[in-house]
XYZ file of C-alpha atoms in Angstrom:
551
model
C 29.290 167.227 179.458
C 28.552 170.704 180.830
C 27.786 173.333 178.232
C 30.775 175.519 177.516
C 30.411 179.121 178.569
C 29.936 181.669 175.805
C 33.162 183.610 175.341
C 34.960 186.308 173.483
C 38.141 185.301 171.700
C 41.342 186.553 173.265
C 44.098 187.187 170.688
C 45.940 183.888 170.344
C 49.357 185.569 170.233
C 48.908 186.910 173.780
C 48.353 183.508 175.317
C 50.930 181.696 173.202
C 53.553 184.346 173.914
C 53.018 183.913 177.628
C 53.177 180.142 177.253
C 56.503 180.408 175.483
C 57.739 182.190 178.603
C 56.286 179.355 180.691
C 58.340 176.831 178.743
C 61.529 178.771 179.450
C 60.755 179.005 183.157
C 59.529 175.455 183.756
C 61.941 172.996 185.305
C 63.074 170.417 182.742
C 61.861 166.882 183.421
C 64.978 164.725 183.226
C 66.924 162.173 185.216
C 68.653 158.836 185.277
C 66.980 155.451 185.180
C 65.344 154.555 188.457
C 64.579 150.949 187.654
C 63.175 148.774 184.920
C 64.184 148.519 181.305
C 64.959 151.123 178.705
C 61.951 151.080 176.389
C 61.527 154.285 174.420
C 58.272 155.837 175.633
C 57.650 157.281 172.188
C 57.100 153.763 170.899
C 54.485 153.116 173.580
C 51.886 155.578 172.308
C 49.123 153.033 172.642
C 47.943 153.770 169.084
C 47.987 150.084 168.111
C 47.424 148.479 171.505
C 45.161 148.682 174.513
C 47.555 151.054 176.300
C 46.608 154.393 177.809
C 49.437 156.953 177.644
C 48.830 160.012 179.823
C 50.623 163.347 179.481
C 50.660 164.849 182.991
C 51.189 168.498 183.937
C 53.741 167.483 186.584
C 57.435 168.178 186.084
C 58.306 164.664 187.171
C 56.838 161.251 187.887
C 55.232 161.368 191.352
C 56.856 159.348 194.118
C 55.655 155.750 194.032
C 55.406 154.827 197.719
C 51.698 154.940 198.652
C 50.744 158.434 199.913
C 54.150 159.889 199.001
C 52.629 160.237 195.524
C 51.170 163.536 196.763
C 54.595 165.117 196.282
C 53.346 166.219 192.837
C 50.021 167.409 194.250
C 46.716 165.662 193.790
C 47.719 164.776 190.236
C 50.137 162.345 191.873
C 47.359 160.769 193.920
C 45.101 160.734 190.857
C 47.470 158.756 188.630
C 49.763 156.905 191.054
C 48.172 156.566 194.495
C 44.689 155.681 193.289
C 45.919 153.362 190.529
C 48.454 151.116 192.269
C 46.966 151.234 195.765
C 43.709 151.304 197.687
C 42.654 153.059 200.879
C 40.139 152.044 203.514
C 37.621 154.329 201.813
C 37.229 155.836 198.361
C 35.156 158.393 196.474
C 32.359 157.004 194.305
C 33.174 158.413 190.851
C 30.403 156.625 188.966
C 27.927 159.524 188.613
C 29.299 162.557 186.704
C 26.363 164.679 187.803
C 26.882 164.224 191.528
C 29.418 165.392 194.089
C 31.093 162.047 194.974
C 30.185 160.299 198.201
C 32.660 158.393 200.362
C 32.094 154.638 199.996
C 33.822 151.460 201.239
C 37.115 150.264 199.730
C 39.580 148.103 201.708
C 37.170 148.568 204.608
C 33.754 147.158 203.768
C 32.073 149.118 206.575
C 32.774 151.404 209.535
C 31.007 152.555 212.661
C 31.873 155.441 215.023
C 31.169 155.612 218.730
C 28.650 158.121 220.064
C 30.946 161.159 220.081
C 32.690 160.271 216.779
C 36.100 159.818 218.417
C 36.577 156.046 217.974
C 35.954 154.438 214.586
C 35.747 150.675 213.997
C 36.562 149.500 210.458
C 35.556 146.024 209.240
C 38.083 145.066 206.551
C 37.178 143.628 203.171
C 37.867 139.869 202.997
C 39.429 138.110 200.019
C 41.695 140.966 198.883
C 45.353 140.283 198.098
C 48.316 142.490 197.339
C 49.924 142.272 193.900
C 52.551 139.900 195.352
C 49.863 137.502 196.625
C 50.103 138.549 200.272
C 46.759 138.779 202.105
C 45.039 141.998 203.081
C 44.052 141.833 206.747
C 44.326 143.706 210.029
C 48.042 142.931 210.358
C 48.689 144.495 206.948
C 46.538 147.482 207.866
C 48.357 148.024 211.159
C 51.793 147.662 209.535
C 50.916 150.502 207.179
C 49.203 152.664 209.780
C 52.160 152.261 212.151
C 54.435 153.232 209.264
C 52.548 156.535 208.995
C 51.426 157.490 212.517
C 53.359 155.509 215.133
C 56.796 157.010 215.733
C 57.549 154.218 218.240
C 57.141 151.562 215.551
C 60.217 150.055 213.821
C 58.638 150.715 210.409
C 57.772 154.371 211.134
C 58.616 156.485 208.070
C 58.841 160.231 208.874
C 58.694 161.297 205.221
C 55.444 159.399 204.780
C 54.039 160.900 207.961
C 54.848 164.387 206.676
C 53.333 163.821 203.232
C 50.162 162.310 204.705
C 49.860 165.160 207.183
C 46.495 166.630 206.186
C 44.789 163.249 205.935
C 46.007 161.995 209.319
C 45.787 165.284 211.213
C 42.885 163.957 213.265
C 44.258 160.486 213.983
C 45.480 159.793 217.517
C 46.171 156.047 217.329
C 45.123 152.749 215.746
C 44.876 149.193 217.005
C 44.012 145.722 215.757
C 40.735 144.361 217.124
C 40.766 141.008 215.339
C 42.092 139.565 212.071
C 39.708 141.662 209.949
C 38.943 144.631 212.205
C 40.915 147.744 213.136
C 39.983 150.632 215.386
C 41.118 154.228 214.856
C 40.957 156.761 217.681
C 40.844 160.431 216.749
C 41.803 163.623 218.532
C 38.278 164.260 219.760
C 35.163 164.194 217.557
C 36.181 163.822 213.899
C 33.130 163.450 211.669
C 35.030 163.540 208.378
C 37.539 160.760 209.133
C 36.158 158.486 206.348
C 36.846 161.235 203.785
C 40.317 161.877 205.223
C 41.232 158.218 204.816
C 40.558 158.150 201.049
C 44.200 159.102 200.420
C 45.898 156.898 203.023
C 47.101 154.034 200.823
C 48.303 150.555 201.827
C 51.360 148.712 200.508
C 52.425 145.103 200.897
C 54.176 144.676 204.275
C 56.267 141.837 202.837
C 57.524 143.996 199.948
C 58.267 146.964 202.215
C 60.210 144.806 204.650
C 62.174 143.012 201.917
C 62.945 146.091 199.801
C 63.186 148.801 202.447
C 61.700 152.247 201.944
C 64.020 153.201 199.094
C 63.547 149.932 197.254
C 59.796 149.920 197.711
C 59.689 153.442 196.313
C 61.156 152.092 193.059
C 59.107 148.877 192.842
C 55.865 149.387 194.799
C 53.307 146.670 195.566
C 49.712 147.543 196.375
C 46.202 146.135 195.965
C 45.052 148.628 193.328
C 43.692 148.172 189.792
C 47.161 148.502 188.242
C 50.487 146.824 189.032
C 53.893 148.455 188.843
C 55.951 147.411 185.808
C 58.635 149.999 185.017
C 59.894 153.363 186.238
C 62.396 155.706 184.617
C 62.982 158.854 186.630
C 61.684 161.961 184.891
C 60.494 160.008 181.852
C 57.767 157.449 182.494
C 55.948 155.089 184.802
C 54.436 151.941 183.291
C 51.642 150.044 185.059
C 49.878 146.861 183.913
C 46.314 145.932 184.791
C 45.647 143.837 187.882
C 43.521 141.011 186.472
C 42.595 139.966 190.028
C 41.465 143.388 191.199
C 38.726 143.086 193.812
C 36.446 145.569 192.037
C 36.948 143.814 188.684
C 39.839 143.808 186.209
C 40.474 147.079 184.322
C 39.550 147.079 180.640
C 42.813 148.732 179.592
C 45.920 146.524 179.552
C 48.531 149.122 180.523
C 48.842 152.733 181.644
C 51.938 154.845 180.948
C 52.453 158.163 182.735
C 54.660 160.819 181.168
C 55.481 164.180 182.784
C 55.020 166.962 180.205
C 54.854 170.267 182.141
C 54.805 172.506 179.037
C 51.163 172.728 177.840
C 52.190 173.366 174.239
C 54.236 170.168 174.277
C 51.330 168.224 175.814
C 48.948 169.242 173.038
C 51.587 168.459 170.416
C 52.143 165.026 171.951
C 48.405 164.311 171.776
C 48.148 165.406 168.162
C 51.183 163.354 167.140
C 49.882 160.200 168.841
C 52.771 160.129 171.304
C 50.123 160.132 174.055
C 46.386 159.530 173.873
C 45.304 161.438 177.014
C 46.486 164.826 178.296
C 45.715 166.861 181.362
C 44.867 170.542 180.835
C 45.019 171.209 177.090
C 45.712 174.780 176.081
C 42.409 176.682 176.278
C 42.990 178.170 172.821
C 43.331 174.646 171.418
C 40.055 173.249 172.777
C 37.933 174.142 169.753
C 40.443 172.889 167.212
C 41.068 169.664 169.146
C 37.349 168.942 169.115
C 37.136 169.668 165.387
C 39.962 167.175 164.822
C 38.051 164.396 166.591
C 39.587 164.587 170.040
C 37.286 164.743 173.074
C 37.714 167.570 175.566
C 36.212 166.542 178.904
C 34.920 169.216 181.291
C 33.089 169.072 184.595
C 32.885 171.262 187.665
C 34.705 169.851 190.669
C 35.855 170.706 194.125
C 38.911 172.779 193.276
C 39.992 176.418 193.297
C 42.723 178.591 191.821
C 43.226 181.485 194.309
C 45.877 183.801 195.630
C 46.515 183.112 199.320
C 47.265 186.457 200.973
C 49.500 186.871 204.015
C 46.989 188.388 206.429
C 49.512 188.621 209.272
C 51.171 191.841 208.078
C 50.465 194.964 205.988
C 48.885 195.504 203.573
C 46.827 192.315 203.789
C 46.183 192.533 207.523
C 43.458 195.020 206.535
C 40.198 193.392 205.445
C 39.369 196.392 203.233
C 42.546 195.872 201.205
C 41.743 192.200 200.672
C 38.210 193.102 199.633
C 39.594 195.714 197.249
C 41.647 193.078 195.456
C 38.565 190.902 195.124
C 36.612 193.742 193.519
C 39.508 194.771 191.271
C 39.831 191.608 189.188
C 37.793 190.587 186.143
C 36.945 186.929 186.774
C 34.590 186.698 183.802
C 37.272 187.787 181.351
C 39.780 185.392 182.869
C 37.378 182.438 182.690
C 35.934 183.216 179.269
C 38.676 184.975 177.299
C 41.918 183.433 178.546
C 40.595 180.076 179.740
C 38.002 179.813 176.966
C 35.255 178.460 179.199
C 37.386 175.784 180.868
C 36.902 177.488 184.251
C 34.138 179.301 186.115
C 34.408 182.635 187.958
C 34.764 182.228 191.729
C 32.979 185.114 193.489
C 32.983 183.423 196.921
C 35.103 181.047 198.990
C 33.240 177.861 197.993
C 33.432 176.349 194.515
C 30.112 175.365 192.940
C 30.886 171.637 193.294
C 31.570 171.951 197.029
C 28.848 170.969 199.466
C 29.337 174.340 201.233
C 28.383 176.290 198.101
C 25.320 178.497 198.335
C 24.493 180.770 195.414
C 23.438 183.561 197.765
C 27.026 183.767 199.057
C 28.305 185.051 195.684
C 29.803 188.410 196.646
C 32.539 189.815 194.445
C 32.022 191.448 191.066
C 34.404 193.376 188.823
C 34.092 196.864 190.336
C 37.370 198.850 190.071
C 35.803 202.009 191.490
C 34.701 200.194 194.618
C 38.184 198.706 194.860
C 39.753 202.180 194.700
C 37.365 203.484 197.355
C 38.227 200.622 199.714
C 41.946 201.195 199.165
C 41.585 204.899 199.920
C 39.578 204.127 203.059
C 42.365 201.769 204.192
C 45.042 204.430 203.600
C 46.337 203.123 200.272
C 44.884 205.703 197.875
C 48.164 205.672 195.939
C 48.268 201.891 195.870
C 51.162 199.670 196.918
C 53.522 196.979 195.624
C 53.668 193.345 196.667
C 55.242 190.087 195.516
C 53.370 186.998 194.361
C 54.995 183.556 194.299
C 53.409 181.393 191.592
C 54.035 178.029 189.900
C 54.849 177.773 186.207
C 53.033 174.437 185.839
C 51.775 171.576 187.970
C 48.674 169.844 189.242
C 45.551 171.959 188.698
C 47.398 175.138 187.760
C 46.072 175.456 184.189
C 48.070 178.184 182.346
C 49.417 180.200 185.286
C 51.612 182.714 183.477
C 48.956 184.297 181.244
C 46.430 184.040 184.067
C 48.659 185.831 186.554
C 49.698 188.430 183.996
C 46.014 189.234 183.376
C 45.407 189.637 187.112
C 48.546 191.747 187.375
C 47.069 194.077 184.718
C 43.689 194.256 186.504
C 45.309 195.271 189.777
C 47.547 197.827 188.080
C 44.379 199.655 187.024
C 43.580 200.362 190.693
C 47.165 201.307 191.586
C 48.439 197.966 192.876
C 51.711 196.716 191.424
C 52.298 192.952 191.562
C 55.790 191.515 191.126
C 55.490 187.962 189.787
C 58.036 185.489 191.156
C 57.922 182.035 189.488
C 58.788 178.859 191.386
C 58.790 175.160 190.480
C 55.625 173.364 191.611
C 57.078 170.653 193.849
C 59.286 173.222 195.606
C 56.239 175.421 196.209
C 54.351 172.515 197.762
C 57.178 171.857 200.220
C 56.849 175.413 201.534
C 53.073 175.615 201.450
C 52.457 172.396 203.367
C 54.458 173.732 206.310
C 52.552 177.020 206.212
C 55.105 179.167 204.384
C 54.869 181.451 201.374
C 58.026 180.853 199.291
C 60.743 183.486 199.334
C 58.968 185.663 201.880
C 56.509 186.936 199.273
C 53.268 188.536 200.440
C 51.014 186.130 198.518
C 51.083 182.760 196.837
C 49.120 181.493 193.837
C 48.396 177.801 194.311
C 45.724 175.384 193.110
C 43.894 173.779 196.025
C 41.332 171.044 196.527
C 38.405 171.000 198.933
C 37.428 167.457 198.023
C 38.123 166.284 201.571
C 36.102 168.548 203.813
C 38.841 168.727 206.414
C 40.721 170.915 203.958
C 38.485 173.813 205.020
C 40.196 173.676 208.405
C 43.596 173.045 206.811
C 43.396 176.184 204.673
C 41.570 178.551 207.059
C 41.862 177.219 210.629
C 43.771 179.548 212.946
C 46.131 176.858 214.212
C 46.389 174.814 210.999
C 49.978 174.098 209.965
C 49.026 174.631 206.307
C 47.353 178.013 206.825
C 49.997 179.864 204.833
C 47.915 183.053 204.788
C 47.709 183.111 208.615
C 43.994 183.881 208.354
C 42.170 183.788 211.683
C 38.526 184.227 212.627
C 37.297 182.751 215.950
C 33.758 182.385 214.556
C 35.063 180.310 211.663
C 37.163 178.177 214.007
C 34.075 177.532 216.146
C 32.072 176.422 213.110
C 34.824 174.041 212.022
C 34.862 172.573 215.534
C 31.078 172.186 215.489
C 31.174 170.414 212.116
C 33.418 167.709 213.571
C 30.634 166.719 215.964
C 27.970 166.226 213.252
C 27.852 162.828 211.551
C 25.183 163.660 208.957
C 26.873 165.147 205.831
C 23.854 167.286 204.880
C 23.756 168.891 208.323
C 27.516 169.453 208.230
C 27.223 171.204 204.882
C 25.053 173.889 206.476
C 27.777 174.605 209.014
C 30.471 174.809 206.345
C 28.251 177.091 204.243
C 28.029 179.471 207.194
C 31.810 179.372 207.605
C 32.273 179.964 203.879
C 30.077 183.061 204.059
C 32.279 184.527 206.815
C 35.482 183.663 204.943
C 34.080 185.286 201.790
C 33.163 188.481 203.621
C 36.601 188.567 205.251
C 38.168 188.196 201.785
C 40.643 185.817 203.378
C 42.103 185.124 199.925
C 41.774 186.524 196.451
C 39.069 184.215 195.090
C 39.616 183.912 191.343
C 38.334 180.906 189.386
C 37.344 177.278 189.784
C 38.564 175.280 186.817
C 36.513 172.566 185.127
C 39.277 169.957 185.243
C 39.891 169.978 181.467
C 41.536 166.998 179.814
C 41.596 165.769 176.235
C 41.585 162.221 174.857
C 42.208 160.690 171.459
C 39.310 159.130 169.499
C 40.646 155.691 170.406
C 40.070 156.226 174.138
C 36.730 154.736 175.189
C 34.659 154.461 178.341
C 35.944 157.388 180.382
C 33.360 158.826 182.764
C 34.297 162.409 183.775
C 33.413 162.860 187.486
C 32.983 165.953 189.640
C 36.277 165.093 191.304
C 40.024 165.553 191.322
C 40.271 161.804 190.868
C 39.479 159.533 187.921
C 38.470 155.895 187.580
C 40.559 154.289 184.838
C 39.139 150.791 185.282
C 36.431 151.320 182.652
C 38.734 152.898 180.057
C 39.911 151.029 176.961
C 41.956 152.025 173.926
C 41.226 150.913 170.380
C 40.157 152.075 166.927
C 36.916 153.976 166.578
C 35.236 157.321 166.936
C 35.801 159.876 169.658
C 34.678 159.045 173.180
C 32.052 161.172 174.895
C 31.269 162.138 178.464
C 28.373 160.213 179.892
């Protein structure tokens, strides 16, 4: 496990007071039964059985239909998509010291043509869906048509929209033979294998028999866990797939529970109601460890920024954006408020991104330089703007105290920030069509770079998800060049050059990169904390014993 950063102690009352406000603002997770029985989740803590009970940051259970699970951000893909389904490719999460590579999954191999515009995937033989149906090219094409082919009878527009970033480069797909499919892209597309890690495949038979709505309440995939029970807003129960092609999981069952309030998540862990939580309160890390819980930390490809609307004043001026980046105290935020569970982000690339180069670190805490830049840009007296931010959700840590600290930093250089909270899923709906909610001038949102195409999605001039409307022709040209380079190491040099330009442009307010904190009970064994958004639960077990450790 990475060494925790040395830190000063921030008064506990400040953080807890802000978190109390978070609880009042967060959308309550509630709803009517969506299927299955009525077991009380509190009785399923897993304390006496081989059951993993996870307290998520999400306000609700993610949607259950393959890639629709992204409706609650990457936390939905982490705990729903990757557990009940498989994709053609996957990230290798076995080495916690390495940025994960893309490796075969439902495709056992792939080969591009010379210009990287046609990709041939050889499918893995011997795989079956949870209902016993075979995995083959017909099953692959049924699912791909469901996502990308609007002329197909099974085309599902909602799925197409949710999968948007991952399929942005796909032109068409066709069956070559019973165990081979071919995907044609919109020109050279070097990172297609990484894009496809989140395009999941469901049983065609189940989808046809149940329809989209029914399948979304009783999904059938090929993944390590099978659907058992779903109660809207309360829990999702999954049992292990004993016939899983990569080997049966060690844990018998996984239960997901949405607990958006971080105080409630920590309390649920301490009481034994759950035995795994995402994002424990930073102030509770030390005490949790002293009580025998394990707090897992690792750098990964994720950032917590403010996306600035560069299309209109004041953020159409590069000097203003740079001023914001010099005005904030990243070290204090990472060490005092987040207690070493995040790292300062002085450039566009997080340390666990293959575009990271230490020499590109640019921004320090320099309020005087910030004031000088503001004066040069004509804002010597400062200005006021609105920030839309989530109160909880996937990767957002403790957003209220974090944003209040940044608000205070900017006030010291004459900038007044009006904080406008919004529920996480609602924010995602706006962001993924390139909008900042409520017409605010900036949006605070946690974002992944795990799939390299996200660089284009966040910063490309014509990208539908470029909510900040950032545009730099040199950056666009580098992104285009990267698509023509098959070798990942060579591509990383191109992205590093683009990252340097984006950093200098101060396209966003670069703040921190969190260390993906989660806490587990002493009974949870075998978890290997990767440098990734995603987790592999197949090696986890639950039973009596001492606290687990990162390996």
